[in-house]
Short mmCIF file of N, CA and C in Angstrom, two decimals:
data_model
loop_
_atom_site.label_atom_id
_atom_site.label_comp_id
_atom_site.label_asym_id
_atom_site.label_seq_id
_atom_site.Cartn_x
_atom_site.Cartn_y
_atom_site.Cartn_z
N MET B 633 7.91 -12.85 16.04
CA MET B 633 7.34 -11.51 16.06
C MET B 633 5.83 -11.56 15.79
N PHE B 634 5.40 -12.41 14.85
CA PHE B 634 3.98 -12.43 14.48
C PHE B 634 3.08 -12.88 15.63
N GLU B 635 3.66 -13.58 16.60
CA GLU B 635 2.84 -14.00 17.74
C GLU B 635 2.39 -12.81 18.57
N ARG B 636 3.06 -11.67 18.41
CA ARG B 636 2.68 -10.46 19.15
C ARG B 636 1.66 -9.62 18.39
N PHE B 637 1.34 -10.00 17.15
CA PHE B 637 0.38 -9.24 16.35
C PHE B 637 -1.04 -9.47 16.87
N THR B 638 -1.80 -8.38 16.96
CA THR B 638 -3.21 -8.49 17.31
C THR B 638 -3.96 -9.09 16.12
N THR B 639 -5.20 -9.44 16.36
CA THR B 639 -6.04 -9.96 15.27
C THR B 639 -6.11 -8.95 14.13
N GLU B 640 -6.30 -7.66 14.47
CA GLU B 640 -6.39 -6.61 13.44
C GLU B 640 -5.11 -6.52 12.62
N ALA B 641 -3.96 -6.62 13.29
CA ALA B 641 -2.68 -6.54 12.58
C ALA B 641 -2.48 -7.75 11.68
N ARG B 642 -2.85 -8.92 12.16
CA ARG B 642 -2.74 -10.13 11.33
C ARG B 642 -3.66 -10.02 10.11
N LEU B 643 -4.88 -9.56 10.35
CA LEU B 643 -5.81 -9.39 9.23
C LEU B 643 -5.29 -8.37 8.23
N THR B 644 -4.59 -7.35 8.71
CA THR B 644 -4.02 -6.34 7.82
C THR B 644 -2.96 -6.96 6.93
N VAL B 645 -2.10 -7.80 7.49
CA VAL B 645 -1.05 -8.45 6.69
C VAL B 645 -1.67 -9.38 5.66
N VAL B 646 -2.68 -10.13 6.06
CA VAL B 646 -3.38 -11.02 5.11
C VAL B 646 -4.08 -10.18 4.03
N ALA B 647 -4.72 -9.08 4.45
CA ALA B 647 -5.40 -8.21 3.48
C ALA B 647 -4.42 -7.57 2.52
N ALA B 648 -3.20 -7.28 2.97
CA ALA B 648 -2.18 -6.71 2.08
C ALA B 648 -1.86 -7.70 0.95
N GLN B 649 -1.81 -8.97 1.29
CA GLN B 649 -1.58 -10.00 0.28
C GLN B 649 -2.74 -10.02 -0.72
N GLU B 650 -3.96 -9.91 -0.21
CA GLU B 650 -5.14 -9.90 -1.08
C GLU B 650 -5.16 -8.65 -1.96
N GLU B 651 -4.72 -7.52 -1.42
CA GLU B 651 -4.64 -6.29 -2.21
C GLU B 651 -3.64 -6.47 -3.35
N ALA B 652 -2.51 -7.10 -3.07
CA ALA B 652 -1.52 -7.35 -4.12
C ALA B 652 -2.11 -8.25 -5.20
N ARG B 653 -2.80 -9.30 -4.78
CA ARG B 653 -3.44 -10.19 -5.76
C ARG B 653 -4.48 -9.45 -6.60
N ALA B 654 -5.29 -8.62 -5.95
CA ALA B 654 -6.35 -7.89 -6.66
C ALA B 654 -5.76 -6.95 -7.71
N LEU B 655 -4.57 -6.43 -7.44
CA LEU B 655 -3.92 -5.53 -8.39
C LEU B 655 -3.01 -6.28 -9.36
N HIS B 656 -2.99 -7.61 -9.26
CA HIS B 656 -2.16 -8.47 -10.10
C HIS B 656 -0.67 -8.16 -9.93
N HIS B 657 -0.28 -7.83 -8.70
CA HIS B 657 1.12 -7.57 -8.40
C HIS B 657 1.76 -8.85 -7.88
N ASP B 658 3.02 -9.04 -8.22
CA ASP B 658 3.72 -10.23 -7.74
C ASP B 658 4.65 -9.90 -6.58
N TRP B 659 4.27 -8.90 -5.81
CA TRP B 659 4.99 -8.48 -4.62
C TRP B 659 4.00 -7.87 -3.64
N ILE B 660 4.37 -7.86 -2.38
CA ILE B 660 3.60 -7.14 -1.36
C ILE B 660 4.50 -6.00 -0.90
N GLY B 661 4.08 -4.79 -1.23
CA GLY B 661 4.87 -3.62 -0.89
C GLY B 661 4.19 -2.79 0.19
N THR B 662 4.83 -1.70 0.52
CA THR B 662 4.26 -0.80 1.53
C THR B 662 2.90 -0.28 1.08
N GLU B 663 2.73 -0.14 -0.24
CA GLU B 663 1.46 0.34 -0.77
C GLU B 663 0.32 -0.62 -0.45
N HIS B 664 0.61 -1.92 -0.46
CA HIS B 664 -0.42 -2.92 -0.17
C HIS B 664 -0.77 -2.91 1.32
N LEU B 665 0.23 -2.65 2.15
CA LEU B 665 -0.05 -2.50 3.59
C LEU B 665 -0.93 -1.28 3.83
N LEU B 666 -0.62 -0.17 3.15
CA LEU B 666 -1.45 1.04 3.29
C LEU B 666 -2.87 0.78 2.79
N LEU B 667 -2.99 0.10 1.66
CA LEU B 667 -4.32 -0.24 1.14
C LEU B 667 -5.10 -1.08 2.14
N ALA B 668 -4.44 -2.06 2.75
CA ALA B 668 -5.10 -2.93 3.72
C ALA B 668 -5.55 -2.14 4.95
N LEU B 669 -4.73 -1.22 5.40
CA LEU B 669 -5.11 -0.38 6.55
C LEU B 669 -6.28 0.52 6.19
N ALA B 670 -6.24 1.12 5.00
CA ALA B 670 -7.30 2.04 4.56
C ALA B 670 -8.62 1.30 4.32
N ALA B 671 -8.54 0.02 4.02
CA ALA B 671 -9.74 -0.78 3.75
C ALA B 671 -10.51 -1.14 5.02
N GLN B 672 -9.95 -0.77 6.18
CA GLN B 672 -10.57 -1.12 7.46
C GLN B 672 -10.88 0.14 8.26
N PRO B 673 -11.84 0.96 7.80
CA PRO B 673 -12.13 2.22 8.48
C PRO B 673 -12.66 2.04 9.90
N GLU B 674 -13.05 0.83 10.26
CA GLU B 674 -13.55 0.58 11.61
C GLU B 674 -12.41 0.40 12.62
N THR B 675 -11.19 0.23 12.14
CA THR B 675 -10.05 0.11 13.05
C THR B 675 -9.53 1.51 13.40
N ALA B 676 -8.70 1.58 14.43
CA ALA B 676 -8.15 2.87 14.85
C ALA B 676 -7.34 3.52 13.73
N SER B 677 -6.47 2.75 13.09
CA SER B 677 -5.64 3.34 12.03
C SER B 677 -6.49 3.69 10.81
N GLY B 678 -7.45 2.84 10.48
CA GLY B 678 -8.32 3.10 9.33
C GLY B 678 -9.14 4.36 9.51
N ALA B 679 -9.61 4.60 10.73
CA ALA B 679 -10.39 5.81 11.02
C ALA B 679 -9.53 7.06 10.86
N VAL B 680 -8.29 7.00 11.34
CA VAL B 680 -7.40 8.15 11.20
C VAL B 680 -7.06 8.39 9.73
N LEU B 681 -6.74 7.34 9.01
CA LEU B 681 -6.44 7.49 7.58
C LEU B 681 -7.62 8.09 6.83
N THR B 682 -8.82 7.66 7.16
CA THR B 682 -10.03 8.20 6.52
C THR B 682 -10.17 9.69 6.80
N ARG B 683 -9.91 10.11 8.04
CA ARG B 683 -9.98 11.54 8.37
C ARG B 683 -9.00 12.37 7.55
N TYR B 684 -7.90 11.77 7.16
CA TYR B 684 -6.90 12.46 6.34
C TYR B 684 -7.18 12.31 4.84
N GLY B 685 -8.30 11.71 4.49
CA GLY B 685 -8.65 11.55 3.08
C GLY B 685 -7.97 10.37 2.42
N LEU B 686 -7.33 9.53 3.21
CA LEU B 686 -6.64 8.36 2.67
C LEU B 686 -7.56 7.15 2.74
N THR B 687 -8.66 7.24 1.99
CA THR B 687 -9.62 6.14 1.94
C THR B 687 -9.09 5.05 1.01
N HIS B 688 -9.71 3.91 1.07
CA HIS B 688 -9.28 2.80 0.22
C HIS B 688 -9.34 3.18 -1.26
N ASP B 689 -10.43 3.82 -1.68
CA ASP B 689 -10.56 4.21 -3.09
C ASP B 689 -9.48 5.19 -3.51
N VAL B 690 -9.21 6.18 -2.67
CA VAL B 690 -8.19 7.19 -2.98
C VAL B 690 -6.82 6.54 -3.08
N VAL B 691 -6.49 5.68 -2.12
CA VAL B 691 -5.18 5.03 -2.12
C VAL B 691 -5.06 4.08 -3.31
N THR B 692 -6.13 3.35 -3.63
CA THR B 692 -6.11 2.45 -4.78
C THR B 692 -5.81 3.22 -6.07
N ASP B 693 -6.50 4.33 -6.27
CA ASP B 693 -6.26 5.15 -7.47
C ASP B 693 -4.83 5.66 -7.51
N ALA B 694 -4.32 6.11 -6.37
CA ALA B 694 -2.95 6.63 -6.32
C ALA B 694 -1.93 5.54 -6.61
N VAL B 695 -2.12 4.37 -6.03
CA VAL B 695 -1.20 3.26 -6.27
C VAL B 695 -1.24 2.85 -7.73
N ALA B 696 -2.45 2.71 -8.28
CA ALA B 696 -2.58 2.33 -9.69
C ALA B 696 -1.89 3.34 -10.60
N GLY B 697 -2.03 4.61 -10.29
CA GLY B 697 -1.38 5.65 -11.08
C GLY B 697 0.13 5.56 -11.04
N HIS B 698 0.67 5.26 -9.88
CA HIS B 698 2.13 5.16 -9.75
C HIS B 698 2.65 3.90 -10.43
N VAL B 699 1.93 2.82 -10.33
CA VAL B 699 2.40 1.56 -10.91
C VAL B 699 2.27 1.58 -12.43
N ARG B 700 1.18 2.16 -12.94
CA ARG B 700 0.99 2.25 -14.38
C ARG B 700 1.96 3.22 -15.02
N GLY B 701 2.37 4.20 -14.29
CA GLY B 701 3.22 5.23 -14.85
C GLY B 701 2.51 6.56 -14.76
N THR B 702 3.25 7.59 -14.97
CA THR B 702 2.70 8.93 -14.83
C THR B 702 2.49 9.57 -16.19
N ASP B 703 1.83 10.72 -16.17
CA ASP B 703 1.68 11.49 -17.40
C ASP B 703 3.04 11.90 -17.94
N LEU B 704 4.00 12.08 -17.04
CA LEU B 704 5.34 12.43 -17.45
C LEU B 704 5.94 11.31 -18.30
N ASP B 705 5.68 10.05 -17.94
CA ASP B 705 6.15 8.92 -18.74
C ASP B 705 5.53 8.96 -20.13
N ALA B 706 4.23 9.22 -20.19
CA ALA B 706 3.53 9.30 -21.47
C ALA B 706 4.08 10.45 -22.30
N ASP B 707 4.35 11.58 -21.66
CA ASP B 707 4.91 12.73 -22.37
C ASP B 707 6.30 12.41 -22.92
N ALA B 708 7.11 11.71 -22.14
CA ALA B 708 8.45 11.35 -22.59
C ALA B 708 8.38 10.43 -23.80
N LEU B 709 7.49 9.45 -23.76
CA LEU B 709 7.33 8.55 -24.90
C LEU B 709 6.77 9.29 -26.11
N SER B 710 5.90 10.25 -25.85
CA SER B 710 5.31 11.05 -26.93
C SER B 710 6.38 11.80 -27.71
N THR B 711 7.40 12.29 -27.02
CA THR B 711 8.48 13.01 -27.72
C THR B 711 9.24 12.09 -28.66
N LEU B 712 9.13 10.78 -28.42
CA LEU B 712 9.77 9.80 -29.30
C LEU B 712 8.81 9.30 -30.37
N GLY B 713 7.61 9.89 -30.40
CA GLY B 713 6.62 9.50 -31.39
C GLY B 713 5.79 8.29 -30.99
N ILE B 714 5.79 7.95 -29.72
CA ILE B 714 5.03 6.80 -29.22
C ILE B 714 3.83 7.30 -28.45
N ASP B 715 2.64 6.90 -28.90
CA ASP B 715 1.40 7.26 -28.22
C ASP B 715 1.04 6.12 -27.27
N LEU B 716 1.29 6.34 -25.98
CA LEU B 716 1.08 5.30 -24.98
C LEU B 716 -0.36 4.81 -24.94
N ASP B 717 -1.31 5.73 -25.08
CA ASP B 717 -2.73 5.34 -25.07
C ASP B 717 -3.05 4.46 -26.27
N ALA B 718 -2.46 4.77 -27.43
CA ALA B 718 -2.70 3.97 -28.63
C ALA B 718 -2.10 2.57 -28.46
N VAL B 719 -0.92 2.49 -27.87
CA VAL B 719 -0.28 1.19 -27.63
C VAL B 719 -1.15 0.37 -26.68
N ARG B 720 -1.59 1.00 -25.59
CA ARG B 720 -2.42 0.29 -24.61
C ARG B 720 -3.72 -0.20 -25.27
N SER B 721 -4.36 0.66 -26.06
CA SER B 721 -5.61 0.28 -26.75
C SER B 721 -5.39 -0.87 -27.70
N SER B 722 -4.28 -0.82 -28.43
CA SER B 722 -3.96 -1.87 -29.40
C SER B 722 -3.74 -3.22 -28.70
N VAL B 723 -3.00 -3.19 -27.60
CA VAL B 723 -2.74 -4.43 -26.86
C VAL B 723 -4.03 -4.98 -26.27
N GLU B 724 -4.87 -4.10 -25.72
CA GLU B 724 -6.13 -4.56 -25.13
C GLU B 724 -7.10 -5.06 -26.19
N ALA B 725 -7.05 -4.47 -27.39
CA ALA B 725 -7.90 -4.95 -28.49
C ALA B 725 -7.47 -6.36 -28.90
N ALA B 726 -6.17 -6.60 -28.89
CA ALA B 726 -5.66 -7.91 -29.31
C ALA B 726 -5.78 -8.97 -28.22
N PHE B 727 -5.53 -8.58 -26.96
CA PHE B 727 -5.44 -9.56 -25.89
C PHE B 727 -6.50 -9.44 -24.80
N GLY B 728 -7.35 -8.44 -24.90
CA GLY B 728 -8.42 -8.27 -23.93
C GLY B 728 -8.13 -7.17 -22.92
N PRO B 729 -9.20 -6.63 -22.32
CA PRO B 729 -9.05 -5.56 -21.33
C PRO B 729 -8.16 -5.99 -20.17
N GLY B 730 -7.29 -5.10 -19.75
CA GLY B 730 -6.40 -5.37 -18.63
C GLY B 730 -5.22 -6.25 -18.96
N ALA B 731 -4.99 -6.51 -20.25
CA ALA B 731 -3.90 -7.40 -20.64
C ALA B 731 -2.55 -6.90 -20.14
N LEU B 732 -2.34 -5.62 -20.17
CA LEU B 732 -1.06 -5.07 -19.69
C LEU B 732 -0.96 -5.13 -18.18
N ASP B 733 -2.09 -5.05 -17.50
CA ASP B 733 -2.07 -5.08 -16.04
C ASP B 733 -1.62 -6.42 -15.51
N SER B 734 -1.92 -7.49 -16.22
CA SER B 734 -1.60 -8.81 -15.71
C SER B 734 -0.41 -9.46 -16.40
N ALA B 735 0.22 -8.77 -17.33
CA ALA B 735 1.35 -9.34 -18.05
C ALA B 735 2.47 -9.69 -17.09
N GLY B 736 2.95 -10.93 -17.18
CA GLY B 736 4.07 -11.35 -16.36
C GLY B 736 3.74 -11.54 -14.89
N ARG B 737 2.47 -11.58 -14.56
CA ARG B 737 2.10 -11.68 -13.14
C ARG B 737 1.23 -12.92 -12.92
N ARG B 738 1.68 -14.01 -13.37
CA ARG B 738 0.91 -15.24 -13.24
C ARG B 738 1.45 -16.07 -12.07
N GLY B 739 0.68 -17.03 -11.63
CA GLY B 739 1.16 -17.95 -10.60
C GLY B 739 0.97 -17.47 -9.18
N HIS B 740 0.17 -16.43 -8.98
CA HIS B 740 -0.05 -15.95 -7.62
C HIS B 740 -1.53 -15.99 -7.28
N GLY B 741 -2.14 -17.12 -7.54
CA GLY B 741 -3.54 -17.29 -7.18
C GLY B 741 -3.68 -17.54 -5.69
N PRO B 742 -4.90 -17.73 -5.23
CA PRO B 742 -5.11 -17.98 -3.80
C PRO B 742 -4.25 -19.14 -3.32
N GLY B 743 -3.60 -18.94 -2.19
CA GLY B 743 -2.75 -19.99 -1.63
C GLY B 743 -1.31 -19.92 -2.06
N ASN B 744 -1.01 -19.21 -3.14
CA ASN B 744 0.37 -19.07 -3.59
C ASN B 744 1.04 -17.94 -2.85
N HIS B 745 2.31 -18.14 -2.53
CA HIS B 745 3.08 -17.15 -1.77
C HIS B 745 3.44 -15.95 -2.63
N ILE B 746 3.25 -14.77 -2.09
CA ILE B 746 3.70 -13.54 -2.72
C ILE B 746 4.71 -12.93 -1.76
N PRO B 747 5.93 -12.66 -2.23
CA PRO B 747 6.96 -12.15 -1.32
C PRO B 747 6.76 -10.67 -0.96
N PHE B 748 7.23 -10.32 0.22
CA PHE B 748 7.25 -8.93 0.66
C PHE B 748 8.48 -8.25 0.07
N THR B 749 8.33 -6.99 -0.30
CA THR B 749 9.48 -6.21 -0.74
C THR B 749 10.34 -5.88 0.48
N ARG B 750 11.57 -5.45 0.24
CA ARG B 750 12.45 -5.06 1.34
C ARG B 750 11.83 -3.96 2.19
N PRO B 751 11.27 -2.88 1.57
CA PRO B 751 10.64 -1.84 2.40
C PRO B 751 9.45 -2.36 3.21
N ALA B 752 8.67 -3.29 2.66
CA ALA B 752 7.53 -3.84 3.40
C ALA B 752 8.00 -4.69 4.58
N LYS B 753 9.07 -5.46 4.38
CA LYS B 753 9.65 -6.23 5.49
C LYS B 753 10.13 -5.28 6.58
N LYS B 754 10.72 -4.17 6.15
CA LYS B 754 11.20 -3.18 7.12
C LYS B 754 10.04 -2.64 7.95
N VAL B 755 8.89 -2.41 7.31
CA VAL B 755 7.70 -1.92 8.03
C VAL B 755 7.27 -2.94 9.08
N LEU B 756 7.25 -4.21 8.72
CA LEU B 756 6.86 -5.24 9.69
C LEU B 756 7.82 -5.25 10.88
N GLU B 757 9.11 -5.12 10.61
CA GLU B 757 10.10 -5.09 11.69
C GLU B 757 9.94 -3.83 12.54
N LEU B 758 9.72 -2.69 11.89
CA LEU B 758 9.57 -1.44 12.62
C LEU B 758 8.30 -1.40 13.46
N SER B 759 7.30 -2.17 13.07
CA SER B 759 6.07 -2.20 13.86
C SER B 759 6.35 -2.72 15.27
N LEU B 760 7.27 -3.67 15.38
CA LEU B 760 7.67 -4.16 16.70
C LEU B 760 8.36 -3.05 17.49
N ARG B 761 9.23 -2.31 16.83
CA ARG B 761 9.93 -1.20 17.50
C ARG B 761 8.94 -0.13 17.96
N GLU B 762 7.93 0.13 17.12
CA GLU B 762 6.90 1.11 17.51
C GLU B 762 6.16 0.63 18.75
N ALA B 763 5.82 -0.65 18.78
CA ALA B 763 5.10 -1.20 19.94
C ALA B 763 5.96 -1.09 21.20
N ILE B 764 7.24 -1.40 21.08
CA ILE B 764 8.14 -1.32 22.23
C ILE B 764 8.27 0.13 22.69
N ALA B 765 8.47 1.05 21.74
CA ALA B 765 8.63 2.47 22.08
C ALA B 765 7.40 3.03 22.78
N LEU B 766 6.22 2.53 22.40
CA LEU B 766 4.98 3.03 22.99
C LEU B 766 4.52 2.17 24.17
N LYS B 767 5.39 1.25 24.59
CA LYS B 767 5.12 0.37 25.73
C LYS B 767 3.84 -0.44 25.57
N SER B 768 3.61 -0.89 24.34
CA SER B 768 2.44 -1.73 24.05
C SER B 768 2.83 -3.20 24.22
N ARG B 769 1.89 -3.99 24.68
CA ARG B 769 2.15 -5.42 24.87
C ARG B 769 2.05 -6.20 23.56
N SER B 770 1.34 -5.64 22.60
CA SER B 770 1.15 -6.33 21.33
C SER B 770 1.33 -5.34 20.18
N ILE B 771 1.40 -5.89 18.98
CA ILE B 771 1.56 -5.08 17.77
C ILE B 771 0.20 -5.01 17.09
N GLY B 772 -0.33 -3.80 16.98
CA GLY B 772 -1.64 -3.61 16.38
C GLY B 772 -1.57 -2.90 15.04
N ASP B 773 -2.74 -2.64 14.48
CA ASP B 773 -2.81 -1.97 13.19
C ASP B 773 -2.19 -0.57 13.25
N VAL B 774 -2.34 0.11 14.37
CA VAL B 774 -1.75 1.45 14.50
C VAL B 774 -0.23 1.37 14.45
N HIS B 775 0.35 0.34 15.06
CA HIS B 775 1.81 0.18 15.01
C HIS B 775 2.28 -0.04 13.58
N LEU B 776 1.49 -0.78 12.80
CA LEU B 776 1.84 -0.97 11.38
C LEU B 776 1.79 0.36 10.64
N ALA B 777 0.77 1.16 10.90
CA ALA B 777 0.65 2.47 10.25
C ALA B 777 1.80 3.39 10.66
N LEU B 778 2.14 3.38 11.94
CA LEU B 778 3.27 4.19 12.42
C LEU B 778 4.58 3.73 11.78
N ALA B 779 4.73 2.43 11.62
CA ALA B 779 5.94 1.89 10.99
C ALA B 779 6.03 2.29 9.52
N LEU B 780 4.89 2.38 8.84
CA LEU B 780 4.90 2.87 7.44
C LEU B 780 5.52 4.26 7.37
N LEU B 781 5.16 5.09 8.33
CA LEU B 781 5.69 6.46 8.36
C LEU B 781 7.16 6.47 8.77
N ARG B 782 7.51 5.63 9.71
CA ARG B 782 8.89 5.58 10.22
C ARG B 782 9.87 5.01 9.20
N ALA B 783 9.40 4.13 8.34
CA ALA B 783 10.28 3.46 7.38
C ALA B 783 11.00 4.45 6.47
N GLY B 784 10.33 5.54 6.13
CA GLY B 784 10.96 6.58 5.32
C GLY B 784 11.15 6.22 3.86
N GLU B 785 10.53 5.14 3.41
CA GLU B 785 10.65 4.75 2.01
C GLU B 785 9.42 3.94 1.61
N GLY B 786 9.30 3.72 0.32
CA GLY B 786 8.21 2.92 -0.19
C GLY B 786 7.11 3.76 -0.81
N LEU B 787 6.31 3.11 -1.63
CA LEU B 787 5.24 3.79 -2.35
C LEU B 787 4.17 4.33 -1.41
N ALA B 788 3.93 3.67 -0.29
CA ALA B 788 2.92 4.15 0.66
C ALA B 788 3.25 5.56 1.12
N LEU B 789 4.49 5.80 1.47
CA LEU B 789 4.89 7.13 1.94
C LEU B 789 4.76 8.16 0.82
N LYS B 790 5.07 7.75 -0.41
CA LYS B 790 4.91 8.66 -1.56
C LYS B 790 3.44 9.02 -1.74
N VAL B 791 2.55 8.06 -1.63
CA VAL B 791 1.11 8.32 -1.75
C VAL B 791 0.66 9.29 -0.66
N ILE B 792 1.13 9.07 0.56
CA ILE B 792 0.77 9.96 1.68
C ILE B 792 1.24 11.38 1.39
N HIS B 793 2.48 11.53 0.94
CA HIS B 793 3.02 12.86 0.60
C HIS B 793 2.23 13.49 -0.55
N ASP B 794 1.97 12.69 -1.59
CA ASP B 794 1.26 13.20 -2.78
C ASP B 794 -0.14 13.70 -2.45
N ARG B 795 -0.74 13.15 -1.41
CA ARG B 795 -2.08 13.59 -0.99
C ARG B 795 -2.01 14.84 -0.12
N GLY B 796 -0.80 15.33 0.11
CA GLY B 796 -0.63 16.55 0.90
C GLY B 796 -0.74 16.33 2.40
N VAL B 797 -0.58 15.10 2.82
CA VAL B 797 -0.67 14.77 4.25
C VAL B 797 0.71 14.92 4.88
N ASP B 798 0.76 15.64 5.98
CA ASP B 798 2.00 15.79 6.74
C ASP B 798 2.19 14.53 7.59
N PRO B 799 3.25 13.77 7.32
CA PRO B 799 3.47 12.54 8.09
C PRO B 799 3.57 12.76 9.60
N LEU B 800 4.09 13.91 10.02
CA LEU B 800 4.19 14.19 11.46
C LEU B 800 2.80 14.37 12.09
N ASP B 801 1.90 15.05 11.36
CA ASP B 801 0.53 15.20 11.85
C ASP B 801 -0.17 13.85 11.90
N LEU B 802 0.02 13.06 10.85
CA LEU B 802 -0.59 11.73 10.80
C LEU B 802 -0.06 10.87 11.95
N ARG B 803 1.23 10.93 12.18
CA ARG B 803 1.84 10.17 13.27
C ARG B 803 1.25 10.58 14.63
N ARG B 804 1.11 11.88 14.83
CA ARG B 804 0.54 12.39 16.08
C ARG B 804 -0.87 11.84 16.30
N ASP B 805 -1.69 11.88 15.25
CA ASP B 805 -3.07 11.42 15.39
C ASP B 805 -3.17 9.90 15.54
N LEU B 806 -2.28 9.17 14.88
CA LEU B 806 -2.26 7.72 15.06
C LEU B 806 -1.87 7.36 16.49
N THR B 807 -0.88 8.06 17.01
CA THR B 807 -0.44 7.80 18.39
C THR B 807 -1.56 8.14 19.38
N ALA B 808 -2.27 9.23 19.11
CA ALA B 808 -3.40 9.61 19.97
C ALA B 808 -4.51 8.55 19.91
N ALA B 809 -4.74 8.00 18.72
CA ALA B 809 -5.77 6.97 18.57
C ALA B 809 -5.40 5.72 19.36
N LEU B 810 -4.12 5.44 19.42
CA LEU B 810 -3.66 4.28 20.18
C LEU B 810 -3.88 4.48 21.67
N ALA B 811 -3.71 5.71 22.12
CA ALA B 811 -3.86 6.02 23.54
C ALA B 811 -5.31 6.00 24.00
N SER B 812 -6.24 6.19 23.06
CA SER B 812 -7.66 6.26 23.46
C SER B 812 -8.34 4.91 23.44
#
């Protein structure tokens, strides 16, 4: 399947791995694919994502917020008498800034394999189906973006919904970008 990927699509998959490493994640999820697409505003999919306000910075903040936990998590712990900010500050004072971000995420330096999550694998498979459905000869970055929407699961889709983006509108504009 990867032999049908365009240069942009291959670079997106490689960039997704780099996004996972940068966030100290030991997995490559749909969120990392979305981050990689958003980091390339010069590509067709990146330009469409940017028009919808899904820039790399916005997506990074949204992903970090979901992975770290929500205010609801902090509120729930607070009812038990646990101040999450105090715990985080205490750990960072003892072990250094970002200590909680990298806990348990060692061994994934450059060159080390980071596995794809099941939803991310599904996106890669669906990108081929998108290319076939649109009668494309190769799989490009737009097909990856369309597959993110088609997968119906994963943090990327949650980020898109949370930003108030209608996936059907996004799909329409991505398909139009492919046609132009």
